[in-house]
């Protein structure tokens, strides 16, 4: 899209989708870019349904518990917040008023950074929606993990990736434990995930993934319509 | 406690408790200091049981959804993080190695600020525990609210305050609704709580509060012992 | 005080008092919280006379010369400035226009931090008064120390504490020397106070303390009236 | 690539390539992502020749002269510097020692931000190479623009894009003037490029682009080998 | 002095003098650079006596009360602190271990900024002395102002400038009042000096100035010798 | 110049010149202050021709390649940017609308810092011109170095200094090599200048310097007139 084409598109008051990805260890069976593939897939599908523009993905996020695991490339809270702030500022200067920020990663500190940037944009007059596609996917977690505990890199995420990028999911898959930290904040927080992921990845299937992804896309489409078209 | 008495106490490798309070609107029936009274009560009771020192309370926190309500005096994410960092640094310089940080307020951005400060201290070698007493109290929420939704300033918090400071809880109490924001980040986030609190405060009783507070104190005592004495 | 009660009170354009305390070594005879007890005492007394609201105390300050002494828990210049700025901002957003900031600690860098925050608030339209109760107490220093040099934790502060919290003042008291630093800025600035305080604490009496505290309260009452009611 | 696969790859002391893209107005004939497509193309080709890993692209840059043109989504100097610093830090923590940072955008302030981040990494022991593929392409500028002045979005960049992504280059192309700013720093710096680009885009051909791109890839391959294998 | 000559000089472990000046309104009879001329004069004279190197002057300072008066060009607390920190860091990297920082301006916030920078250098192992020549000059204030109140731009400073740069002192001189601010922090702090200076400038004479300047030089020479040669 | 004289001068909407110097190694034959002497000389001469005021020099700059050479006293990017921002802010508050910022040092990161500060001032309504006198001098480089490569501390700068301050230029002069860094960002960037300067300083003469300096002054005078008087 060229500069004049963008200027023309903005006149129609479009929704701009801003995907936030991550480079994060997701166990031995999932790629480091798992949290990038998922929101990009969702954003593309939703954008097809409701229209709008897609901004280039922010490819890095903030990570706490997986920070020390090989392959996690994290950026700080401050950097992430500044990055989202700057992009929202630039979109606003360009006349964009409606933004949907979708993060693949669901860490609490990561989301706090993005949320603060979004709050600031809201106070400056933008209509901003912010969520993780994981929040919606999780509503279908029980179906996928059949009542067992599931989490980071578990059955839910593995299923979704088997639908989106089956070529990047390893055949050999195991189950990952959860170890409670009992509220201790540790220098080695990854010990809460001894296998580097949590949940039984053997329960994952592409069919389950398709159902979850469809649900996420439909639910988000509906939410975006209600929030921006109402 | 004088300077030499403190120096002497530190030789015993004591746990230092750092309560974090808040000045935040909690509806018409609860005082602005609700999130200060609760952790101070808990810290005093736990400290009696396990020993240790209590640092002066941080009286201000970060607030998102209640920020615009009368009486909320919030400090920024950065200020809160810096404050906890500085205090932990100073404790470490003083030879303190074990800290329990307890926040009354349970906001996600607020906790992210405190968590980042605690992570840094952990990487510098301190043993740090961080939680909100609300996280423990919530484990008893069902008993108090009898299956109804409950939240900020609702039946749980009101009951606890009726046990701790009954003189500060108003007799006239109503129920507060929750309005879903559908993932929109707004300049007027308080519209999620039209009455300024959420849950049915009429269900609160001092007896329920006592049970919850006892549970919180016992559970925390147990966790502290396991984390620091094990 | 509840949220609606605060909203109502603000309509009357009240003065809000913000006490700033400290956790600082004050020799073997005074508690670490000496600089918290003093301004809280003064604020309570003045508020009784002129009305107004009292904000929760900031319990930590910035310290230079006593920074390395056991028990001093200092926060940085930047943190203190940010904290006061944020609280003044939040008060202003709440409709408060008149603030009296009273610090117990009288360090020059500490005061510079608070002053910068107050200057900013003044430029944003607030009426802000800032002083240390020590500045007023010092006007009666000669009476207390009878012409001898006096200072941090000396006869003046000890007397005041004997009036405010006699239970926290040790019976055994000595005299503390001053050693000139000759303008050297050192990594061990506490060597200017070899005993951890300066002045002859043996000269302290509760009667002297009462006279000084009365003077401080009366003088401050008068200044507050002149500044805000004139 | 999964977490264990990454850990394995790092053992071989690989070069990691970090492409920096941009969202910037490049006249009516080129896409906003021009400065992303170019370095990604180059990095892929060079990585095929010398081996190594490719980190996800930083999709946003800092812009001065084109900042006000439609479609430019710029981030600040500080954000860009922090972003590159954080990524280099995380790579270092992961055991990576050799990094090639390649920026499509060639703005002087943009490069200063990246350079400072690279200098810091170098002082921490990493071997860091930083350049813009434009710097190499420019060595062939004369061949493309046949002695006429050329610049941002001109014959050189258009030719390169006609080789890389011909589908994104508009057929209708004109020439863009340069207006000297005479060292004035202006709020409307885009007036130096009245057409939004500089140079005669009509002179661009895919053949010229291929020659330039080949030259850039070969030259960079040679430089990387000399710097990291020597 | 060339780079190799500097390297040679540093081998002798010299004292480096760093003068801090200011651009500040000093009433109608004194130049804006008054606080630059004074410390430069003193530094030159002391350096002649004790040897050492003189770093280029920092020509700008932080100003509170005179900030709004015509001609005051102030920099912020943070900028001043960073500037002194950076220069001390660079001197340390160059092998310099002894520094005397002399500020002409005597504002409390200004000095706090410089002091924090010096404290950091001291903690990094440098021997740092910091004072304002005004602090020494003031010890002779009574002689100059004959018991009358004197201050910013008054008899003391005017006398000193009549000795240092008589050509820059206006013949027409009056007396400036002091108005007490009663601890109010105001947006128009200059109202404490209605004439833009304080004290009776008519009492100034070059002879008084010479005596004061000689005293300052001798006293500082003595202090420097004691602090660095002892 | 006194405060009232400055206020009077500002009424005439004068150009204010702000020279930026440096303390930087320039080889064995030139003084550390070379980049201060040059812009001060130029500013004085241009100001004589076009009128205006001269602000005190910023005596320190940011340095990359010469940072580790003896005598270079560098300040950080952030400090330099803040310093120029603060001074431009203060000038604007004083009613100044036209500023010419002239830096002796020509480093790319250094200039980026100053440029960002100037861009901000321009967006706030000031008319700001920013250049290095070196940029103009370089237009005559060929005449001086007779076609040979020349650079930092080489024939051009040496000639200029022989015209401005011949007493500070050493008689013994040699030639300095350039070593290409091949785009590596190094912790020892000074290895690009093994002799600490680049170019043949033996080719320098005071006559060449005079011609260059005259050219710079005339060209800058013309540019200033065109930019501010047109």
PDB file of C-alpha atoms in Angstrom, chain D:
ATOM      1  CA  UNK D   1      12.479 -23.341  15.195  1.00  0.00           C
ATOM      2  CA  UNK D   2      11.795 -24.664  18.674  1.00  0.00           C
ATOM      3  CA  UNK D   3      13.500 -23.763  21.936  1.00  0.00           C
ATOM      4  CA  UNK D   4      15.775 -26.858  22.042  1.00  0.00           C
ATOM      5  CA  UNK D   5      16.607 -26.469  18.350  1.00  0.00           C
ATOM      6  CA  UNK D   6      17.638 -22.886  19.015  1.00  0.00           C
ATOM      7  CA  UNK D   7      19.781 -23.969  21.966  1.00  0.00           C
ATOM      8  CA  UNK D   8      21.486 -26.494  19.699  1.00  0.00           C
ATOM      9  CA  UNK D   9      22.053 -23.980  16.921  1.00  0.00           C
ATOM     10  CA  UNK D  10      23.628 -21.472  19.301  1.00  0.00           C
ATOM     11  CA  UNK D  11      26.308 -23.987  20.207  1.00  0.00           C
ATOM     12  CA  UNK D  12      27.669 -23.560  16.684  1.00  0.00           C
ATOM     13  CA  UNK D  13      28.312 -19.850  17.357  1.00  0.00           C
ATOM     14  CA  UNK D  14      26.085 -18.715  14.504  1.00  0.00           C
ATOM     15  CA  UNK D  15      25.708 -15.259  13.040  1.00  0.00           C
ATOM     16  CA  UNK D  16      22.255 -13.851  13.823  1.00  0.00           C
ATOM     17  CA  UNK D  17      20.846 -11.413  11.276  1.00  0.00           C
ATOM     18  CA  UNK D  18      18.470  -8.765  12.600  1.00  0.00           C
ATOM     19  CA  UNK D  19      16.592  -6.909   9.835  1.00  0.00           C
ATOM     20  CA  UNK D  20      15.141  -3.489  10.647  1.00  0.00           C
ATOM     21  CA  UNK D  21      12.300  -2.394   8.432  1.00  0.00           C
ATOM     22  CA  UNK D  22      10.061   0.664   8.358  1.00  0.00           C
ATOM     23  CA  UNK D  23       6.588   1.890   7.513  1.00  0.00           C
ATOM     24  CA  UNK D  24       7.360   5.015   5.527  1.00  0.00           C
ATOM     25  CA  UNK D  25       5.916   7.008   2.651  1.00  0.00           C
ATOM     26  CA  UNK D  26       7.984   6.337  -0.480  1.00  0.00           C
ATOM     27  CA  UNK D  27       6.018   8.297  -3.030  1.00  0.00           C
ATOM     28  CA  UNK D  28       2.939   7.157  -4.975  1.00  0.00           C
ATOM     29  CA  UNK D  29       4.674   4.313  -6.763  1.00  0.00           C
ATOM     30  CA  UNK D  30       6.255   2.372  -3.882  1.00  0.00           C
ATOM     31  CA  UNK D  31       4.703   0.579  -0.907  1.00  0.00           C
ATOM     32  CA  UNK D  32       5.018   1.866   2.657  1.00  0.00           C
ATOM     33  CA  UNK D  33       6.986  -1.275   3.470  1.00  0.00           C
ATOM     34  CA  UNK D  34       9.744  -0.606   0.914  1.00  0.00           C
ATOM     35  CA  UNK D  35      12.390  -0.375   3.625  1.00  0.00           C
ATOM     36  CA  UNK D  36      11.248  -3.704   5.051  1.00  0.00           C
ATOM     37  CA  UNK D  37      11.216  -5.672   1.803  1.00  0.00           C
ATOM     38  CA  UNK D  38      14.730  -4.636   0.844  1.00  0.00           C
ATOM     39  CA  UNK D  39      16.680  -5.699   3.951  1.00  0.00           C
ATOM     40  CA  UNK D  40      14.606  -8.877   4.312  1.00  0.00           C
ATOM     41  CA  UNK D  41      15.479  -9.795   0.734  1.00  0.00           C
ATOM     42  CA  UNK D  42      19.142  -9.104   1.326  1.00  0.00           C
ATOM     43  CA  UNK D  43      19.263 -10.932   4.650  1.00  0.00           C
ATOM     44  CA  UNK D  44      17.627 -14.012   3.206  1.00  0.00           C
ATOM     45  CA  UNK D  45      20.051 -14.135   0.308  1.00  0.00           C
ATOM     46  CA  UNK D  46      23.144 -13.537   2.416  1.00  0.00           C
ATOM     47  CA  UNK D  47      22.034 -16.025   5.060  1.00  0.00           C
ATOM     48  CA  UNK D  48      21.688 -18.663   2.338  1.00  0.00           C
ATOM     49  CA  UNK D  49      25.302 -18.034   1.413  1.00  0.00           C
ATOM     50  CA  UNK D  50      26.978 -17.734   4.814  1.00  0.00           C
ATOM     51  CA  UNK D  51      24.563 -19.584   7.072  1.00  0.00           C
ATOM     52  CA  UNK D  52      23.220 -18.278  10.369  1.00  0.00           C
ATOM     53  CA  UNK D  53      19.884 -17.455  11.926  1.00  0.00           C
ATOM     54  CA  UNK D  54      17.439 -14.683  11.094  1.00  0.00           C
ATOM     55  CA  UNK D  55      15.659 -12.904  13.931  1.00  0.00           C
ATOM     56  CA  UNK D  56      12.161 -11.581  13.310  1.00  0.00           C
ATOM     57  CA  UNK D  57      12.173  -8.174  11.671  1.00  0.00           C
ATOM     58  CA  UNK D  58      11.771  -4.939  13.625  1.00  0.00           C
ATOM     59  CA  UNK D  59       8.999  -3.501  11.494  1.00  0.00           C
ATOM     60  CA  UNK D  60       9.145   0.147  12.581  1.00  0.00           C
ATOM     61  CA  UNK D  61      11.806   2.855  12.409  1.00  0.00           C
ATOM     62  CA  UNK D  62      12.470   6.505  13.238  1.00  0.00           C
ATOM     63  CA  UNK D  63      11.678   9.106  10.555  1.00  0.00           C
ATOM     64  CA  UNK D  64      12.377  12.792  10.284  1.00  0.00           C
ATOM     65  CA  UNK D  65      11.807  14.213   6.795  1.00  0.00           C
ATOM     66  CA  UNK D  66       8.874  11.954   5.861  1.00  0.00           C
ATOM     67  CA  UNK D  67       7.278  11.961   9.310  1.00  0.00           C
ATOM     68  CA  UNK D  68       4.265  14.011   8.277  1.00  0.00           C
ATOM     69  CA  UNK D  69       3.572  12.185   5.011  1.00  0.00           C
ATOM     70  CA  UNK D  70       0.538   9.849   4.953  1.00  0.00           C
ATOM     71  CA  UNK D  71       1.367   6.322   5.986  1.00  0.00           C
ATOM     72  CA  UNK D  72       4.615   6.965   7.801  1.00  0.00           C
ATOM     73  CA  UNK D  73       4.314   5.201  11.150  1.00  0.00           C
ATOM     74  CA  UNK D  74       7.377   6.260  13.056  1.00  0.00           C
ATOM     75  CA  UNK D  75       8.665   5.339  16.477  1.00  0.00           C
ATOM     76  CA  UNK D  76      10.885   7.630  18.519  1.00  0.00           C
ATOM     77  CA  UNK D  77      14.658   7.579  18.745  1.00  0.00           C
ATOM     78  CA  UNK D  78      14.465   6.317  22.317  1.00  0.00           C
ATOM     79  CA  UNK D  79      12.042   3.524  21.505  1.00  0.00           C
ATOM     80  CA  UNK D  80      14.099   2.297  18.573  1.00  0.00           C
ATOM     81  CA  UNK D  81      17.312   2.379  20.589  1.00  0.00           C
ATOM     82  CA  UNK D  82      15.671   0.528  23.486  1.00  0.00           C
ATOM     83  CA  UNK D  83      14.218  -2.055  21.154  1.00  0.00           C
ATOM     84  CA  UNK D  84      17.534  -2.869  19.524  1.00  0.00           C
ATOM     85  CA  UNK D  85      19.285  -2.828  22.908  1.00  0.00           C
ATOM     86  CA  UNK D  86      16.779  -5.230  24.415  1.00  0.00           C
ATOM     87  CA  UNK D  87      16.962  -7.648  21.495  1.00  0.00           C
ATOM     88  CA  UNK D  88      20.764  -7.613  21.506  1.00  0.00           C
ATOM     89  CA  UNK D  89      20.723  -8.147  25.282  1.00  0.00           C
ATOM     90  CA  UNK D  90      18.378 -11.110  24.946  1.00  0.00           C
ATOM     91  CA  UNK D  91      20.498 -12.605  22.158  1.00  0.00           C
ATOM     92  CA  UNK D  92      23.593 -12.230  24.310  1.00  0.00           C
ATOM     93  CA  UNK D  93      21.862 -13.877  27.264  1.00  0.00           C
ATOM     94  CA  UNK D  94      21.046 -16.720  24.871  1.00  0.00           C
ATOM     95  CA  UNK D  95      24.724 -17.163  24.056  1.00  0.00           C
ATOM     96  CA  UNK D  96      24.715 -15.448  20.678  1.00  0.00           C
ATOM     97  CA  UNK D  97      27.943 -13.569  20.025  1.00  0.00           C
ATOM     98  CA  UNK D  98      27.778 -12.488  16.376  1.00  0.00           C
ATOM     99  CA  UNK D  99      25.080 -10.183  15.049  1.00  0.00           C
ATOM    100  CA  UNK D 100      24.525  -8.413  11.751  1.00  0.00           C
ATOM    101  CA  UNK D 101      21.971  -5.619  12.025  1.00  0.00           C
ATOM    102  CA  UNK D 102      20.666  -4.460   8.648  1.00  0.00           C
ATOM    103  CA  UNK D 103      18.354  -1.504   8.342  1.00  0.00           C
ATOM    104  CA  UNK D 104      16.413  -0.690   5.202  1.00  0.00           C
ATOM    105  CA  UNK D 105      15.867   2.893   6.263  1.00  0.00           C
ATOM    106  CA  UNK D 106      18.905   5.166   6.018  1.00  0.00           C
ATOM    107  CA  UNK D 107      17.871   8.241   8.051  1.00  0.00           C
ATOM    108  CA  UNK D 108      20.683   9.758  10.099  1.00  0.00           C
ATOM    109  CA  UNK D 109      18.776   9.947  13.383  1.00  0.00           C
ATOM    110  CA  UNK D 110      17.395   6.437  12.868  1.00  0.00           C
ATOM    111  CA  UNK D 111      20.900   5.090  12.346  1.00  0.00           C
ATOM    112  CA  UNK D 112      22.229   6.943  15.381  1.00  0.00           C
ATOM    113  CA  UNK D 113      19.670   5.137  17.547  1.00  0.00           C
ATOM    114  CA  UNK D 114      20.651   1.731  16.200  1.00  0.00           C
ATOM    115  CA  UNK D 115      24.337   2.591  16.367  1.00  0.00           C
ATOM    116  CA  UNK D 116      24.190   3.490  20.058  1.00  0.00           C
ATOM    117  CA  UNK D 117      22.486   0.178  20.812  1.00  0.00           C
ATOM    118  CA  UNK D 118      25.161  -1.664  18.820  1.00  0.00           C
ATOM    119  CA  UNK D 119      27.991   0.233  20.541  1.00  0.00           C
ATOM    120  CA  UNK D 120      26.652  -0.866  23.900  1.00  0.00           C
ATOM    121  CA  UNK D 121      26.489  -4.499  22.762  1.00  0.00           C
ATOM    122  CA  UNK D 122      30.045  -4.240  21.445  1.00  0.00           C
ATOM    123  CA  UNK D 123      31.238  -2.963  24.811  1.00  0.00           C
ATOM    124  CA  UNK D 124      29.553  -5.982  26.370  1.00  0.00           C
ATOM    125  CA  UNK D 125      31.593  -8.290  24.194  1.00  0.00           C
ATOM    126  CA  UNK D 126      29.426  -8.989  21.158  1.00  0.00           C
ATOM    127  CA  UNK D 127      30.723  -8.779  17.620  1.00  0.00           C
ATOM    128  CA  UNK D 128      28.241  -6.490  15.912  1.00  0.00           C
ATOM    129  CA  UNK D 129      28.062  -5.339  12.323  1.00  0.00           C
ATOM    130  CA  UNK D 130      25.596  -2.601  11.424  1.00  0.00           C
ATOM    131  CA  UNK D 131      24.806  -1.126   8.063  1.00  0.00           C
ATOM    132  CA  UNK D 132      21.973  -0.195   5.768  1.00  0.00           C
ATOM    133  CA  UNK D 133      21.689  -2.185   2.580  1.00  0.00           C
ATOM    134  CA  UNK D 134      21.116   1.245   1.045  1.00  0.00           C
ATOM    135  CA  UNK D 135      24.728   2.158   1.778  1.00  0.00           C
ATOM    136  CA  UNK D 136      25.869  -0.673  -0.452  1.00  0.00           C
ATOM    137  CA  UNK D 137      23.177  -0.126  -3.073  1.00  0.00           C
ATOM    138  CA  UNK D 138      24.192   3.488  -3.337  1.00  0.00           C
ATOM    139  CA  UNK D 139      27.607   2.409  -4.607  1.00  0.00           C
ATOM    140  CA  UNK D 140      25.747   1.445  -7.787  1.00  0.00           C
ATOM    141  CA  UNK D 141      23.543   4.551  -7.842  1.00  0.00           C
ATOM    142  CA  UNK D 142      25.314   6.144 -10.764  1.00  0.00           C
ATOM    143  CA  UNK D 143      24.591   3.173 -12.997  1.00  0.00           C
ATOM    144  CA  UNK D 144      20.899   3.353 -12.167  1.00  0.00           C
ATOM    145  CA  UNK D 145      20.256   7.074 -12.225  1.00  0.00           C
ATOM    146  CA  UNK D 146      22.750   7.768 -14.972  1.00  0.00           C
ATOM    147  CA  UNK D 147      24.351  10.706 -13.216  1.00  0.00           C
ATOM    148  CA  UNK D 148      21.133  12.441 -12.222  1.00  0.00           C
ATOM    149  CA  UNK D 149      20.435  13.150  -8.568  1.00  0.00           C
ATOM    150  CA  UNK D 150      18.583  10.309  -6.900  1.00  0.00           C
ATOM    151  CA  UNK D 151      17.321   9.598  -3.434  1.00  0.00           C
ATOM    152  CA  UNK D 152      14.454   8.500  -1.216  1.00  0.00           C
ATOM    153  CA  UNK D 153      12.048   6.431  -3.328  1.00  0.00           C
ATOM    154  CA  UNK D 154      13.934   7.311  -6.498  1.00  0.00           C
ATOM    155  CA  UNK D 155      15.315   5.257  -9.385  1.00  0.00           C
ATOM    156  CA  UNK D 156      17.557   3.132  -7.184  1.00  0.00           C
ATOM    157  CA  UNK D 157      14.947   2.016  -4.672  1.00  0.00           C
ATOM    158  CA  UNK D 158      12.280   1.643  -7.349  1.00  0.00           C
ATOM    159  CA  UNK D 159      14.534  -0.569  -9.426  1.00  0.00           C
ATOM    160  CA  UNK D 160      15.352  -2.718  -6.437  1.00  0.00           C
ATOM    161  CA  UNK D 161      11.680  -3.102  -5.556  1.00  0.00           C
ATOM    162  CA  UNK D 162      10.853  -3.978  -9.201  1.00  0.00           C
ATOM    163  CA  UNK D 163      13.233  -6.892  -8.759  1.00  0.00           C
ATOM    164  CA  UNK D 164      12.005  -7.920  -5.292  1.00  0.00           C
ATOM    165  CA  UNK D 165       8.283  -7.290  -5.339  1.00  0.00           C
ATOM    166  CA  UNK D 166       7.262  -6.054  -8.820  1.00  0.00           C
ATOM    167  CA  UNK D 167       3.597  -6.518  -7.904  1.00  0.00           C
ATOM    168  CA  UNK D 168       3.873  -3.694  -5.374  1.00  0.00           C
ATOM    169  CA  UNK D 169       5.400  -1.091  -7.688  1.00  0.00           C
ATOM    170  CA  UNK D 170       2.973   1.185  -9.533  1.00  0.00           C
ATOM    171  CA  UNK D 171       3.304   1.531 -13.296  1.00  0.00           C
ATOM    172  CA  UNK D 172       2.650   5.253 -13.219  1.00  0.00           C
ATOM    173  CA  UNK D 173       5.860   6.862 -12.137  1.00  0.00           C
ATOM    174  CA  UNK D 174       7.207  10.400 -12.233  1.00  0.00           C
ATOM    175  CA  UNK D 175      10.228  12.362 -11.052  1.00  0.00           C
ATOM    176  CA  UNK D 176      10.501  13.905  -7.586  1.00  0.00           C
ATOM    177  CA  UNK D 177      12.342  17.146  -6.884  1.00  0.00           C
ATOM    178  CA  UNK D 178      14.693  18.029  -4.068  1.00  0.00           C
ATOM    179  CA  UNK D 179      14.280  21.370  -2.312  1.00  0.00           C
ATOM    180  CA  UNK D 180      17.223  22.464  -0.193  1.00  0.00           C
ATOM    181  CA  UNK D 181      16.360  23.307   3.390  1.00  0.00           C
ATOM    182  CA  UNK D 182      19.498  25.456   3.762  1.00  0.00           C
ATOM    183  CA  UNK D 183      20.129  23.901   7.187  1.00  0.00           C
ATOM    184  CA  UNK D 184      16.770  25.025   8.559  1.00  0.00           C
ATOM    185  CA  UNK D 185      15.200  22.440  10.888  1.00  0.00           C
ATOM    186  CA  UNK D 186      11.510  22.694  10.189  1.00  0.00           C
ATOM    187  CA  UNK D 187       8.214  21.439  11.562  1.00  0.00           C
ATOM    188  CA  UNK D 188       7.328  20.554   7.962  1.00  0.00           C
ATOM    189  CA  UNK D 189      10.540  18.904   6.805  1.00  0.00           C
ATOM    190  CA  UNK D 190       8.667  17.040   4.088  1.00  0.00           C
ATOM    191  CA  UNK D 191       8.785  20.197   2.025  1.00  0.00           C
ATOM    192  CA  UNK D 192      12.240  19.050   0.956  1.00  0.00           C
ATOM    193  CA  UNK D 193      10.419  16.359  -1.077  1.00  0.00           C
ATOM    194  CA  UNK D 194       7.375  18.046  -2.640  1.00  0.00           C
ATOM    195  CA  UNK D 195       6.375  14.859  -4.464  1.00  0.00           C
ATOM    196  CA  UNK D 196       7.099  12.671  -1.449  1.00  0.00           C
ATOM    197  CA  UNK D 197      10.152  11.121  -3.039  1.00  0.00           C
ATOM    198  CA  UNK D 198      13.335  12.253  -4.768  1.00  0.00           C
ATOM    199  CA  UNK D 199      14.785  11.204  -8.088  1.00  0.00           C
ATOM    200  CA  UNK D 200      13.450  10.070 -11.412  1.00  0.00           C
ATOM    201  CA  UNK D 201      11.457   6.898 -10.788  1.00  0.00           C
ATOM    202  CA  UNK D 202      10.823   6.584 -14.515  1.00  0.00           C
ATOM    203  CA  UNK D 203      14.411   5.494 -14.974  1.00  0.00           C
ATOM    204  CA  UNK D 204      13.830   2.432 -12.833  1.00  0.00           C
ATOM    205  CA  UNK D 205      13.881  -1.028 -14.412  1.00  0.00           C
ATOM    206  CA  UNK D 206      13.795  -4.515 -12.900  1.00  0.00           C
ATOM    207  CA  UNK D 207      17.072  -5.306 -14.635  1.00  0.00           C
ATOM    208  CA  UNK D 208      18.840  -2.439 -12.941  1.00  0.00           C
ATOM    209  CA  UNK D 209      17.275  -3.567  -9.693  1.00  0.00           C
ATOM    210  CA  UNK D 210      18.537  -7.097 -10.122  1.00  0.00           C
ATOM    211  CA  UNK D 211      22.079  -5.886 -10.744  1.00  0.00           C
ATOM    212  CA  UNK D 212      21.999  -3.677  -7.697  1.00  0.00           C
ATOM    213  CA  UNK D 213      20.485  -6.352  -5.468  1.00  0.00           C
ATOM    214  CA  UNK D 214      23.046  -8.880  -6.649  1.00  0.00           C
ATOM    215  CA  UNK D 215      25.811  -6.423  -5.945  1.00  0.00           C
ATOM    216  CA  UNK D 216      24.469  -5.719  -2.459  1.00  0.00           C
ATOM    217  CA  UNK D 217      24.147  -9.412  -1.645  1.00  0.00           C
ATOM    218  CA  UNK D 218      27.620 -10.254  -2.940  1.00  0.00           C
ATOM    219  CA  UNK D 219      29.283  -7.314  -1.297  1.00  0.00           C
ATOM    220  CA  UNK D 220      27.574  -7.988   2.025  1.00  0.00           C
ATOM    221  CA  UNK D 221      28.360 -11.693   1.852  1.00  0.00           C
ATOM    222  CA  UNK D 222      32.001 -10.797   1.372  1.00  0.00           C
ATOM    223  CA  UNK D 223      31.978  -8.293   4.245  1.00  0.00           C
ATOM    224  CA  UNK D 224      30.251 -10.696   6.619  1.00  0.00           C
ATOM    225  CA  UNK D 225      32.753 -13.408   5.781  1.00  0.00           C
ATOM    226  CA  UNK D 226      35.687 -11.091   6.308  1.00  0.00           C
ATOM    227  CA  UNK D 227      34.331  -9.714   9.592  1.00  0.00           C
ATOM    228  CA  UNK D 228      33.202 -12.945  11.199  1.00  0.00           C
ATOM    229  CA  UNK D 229      35.230 -15.696   9.631  1.00  0.00           C
ATOM    230  CA  UNK D 230      38.612 -14.024   9.434  1.00  0.00           C
TER     231      UNK D 230
END
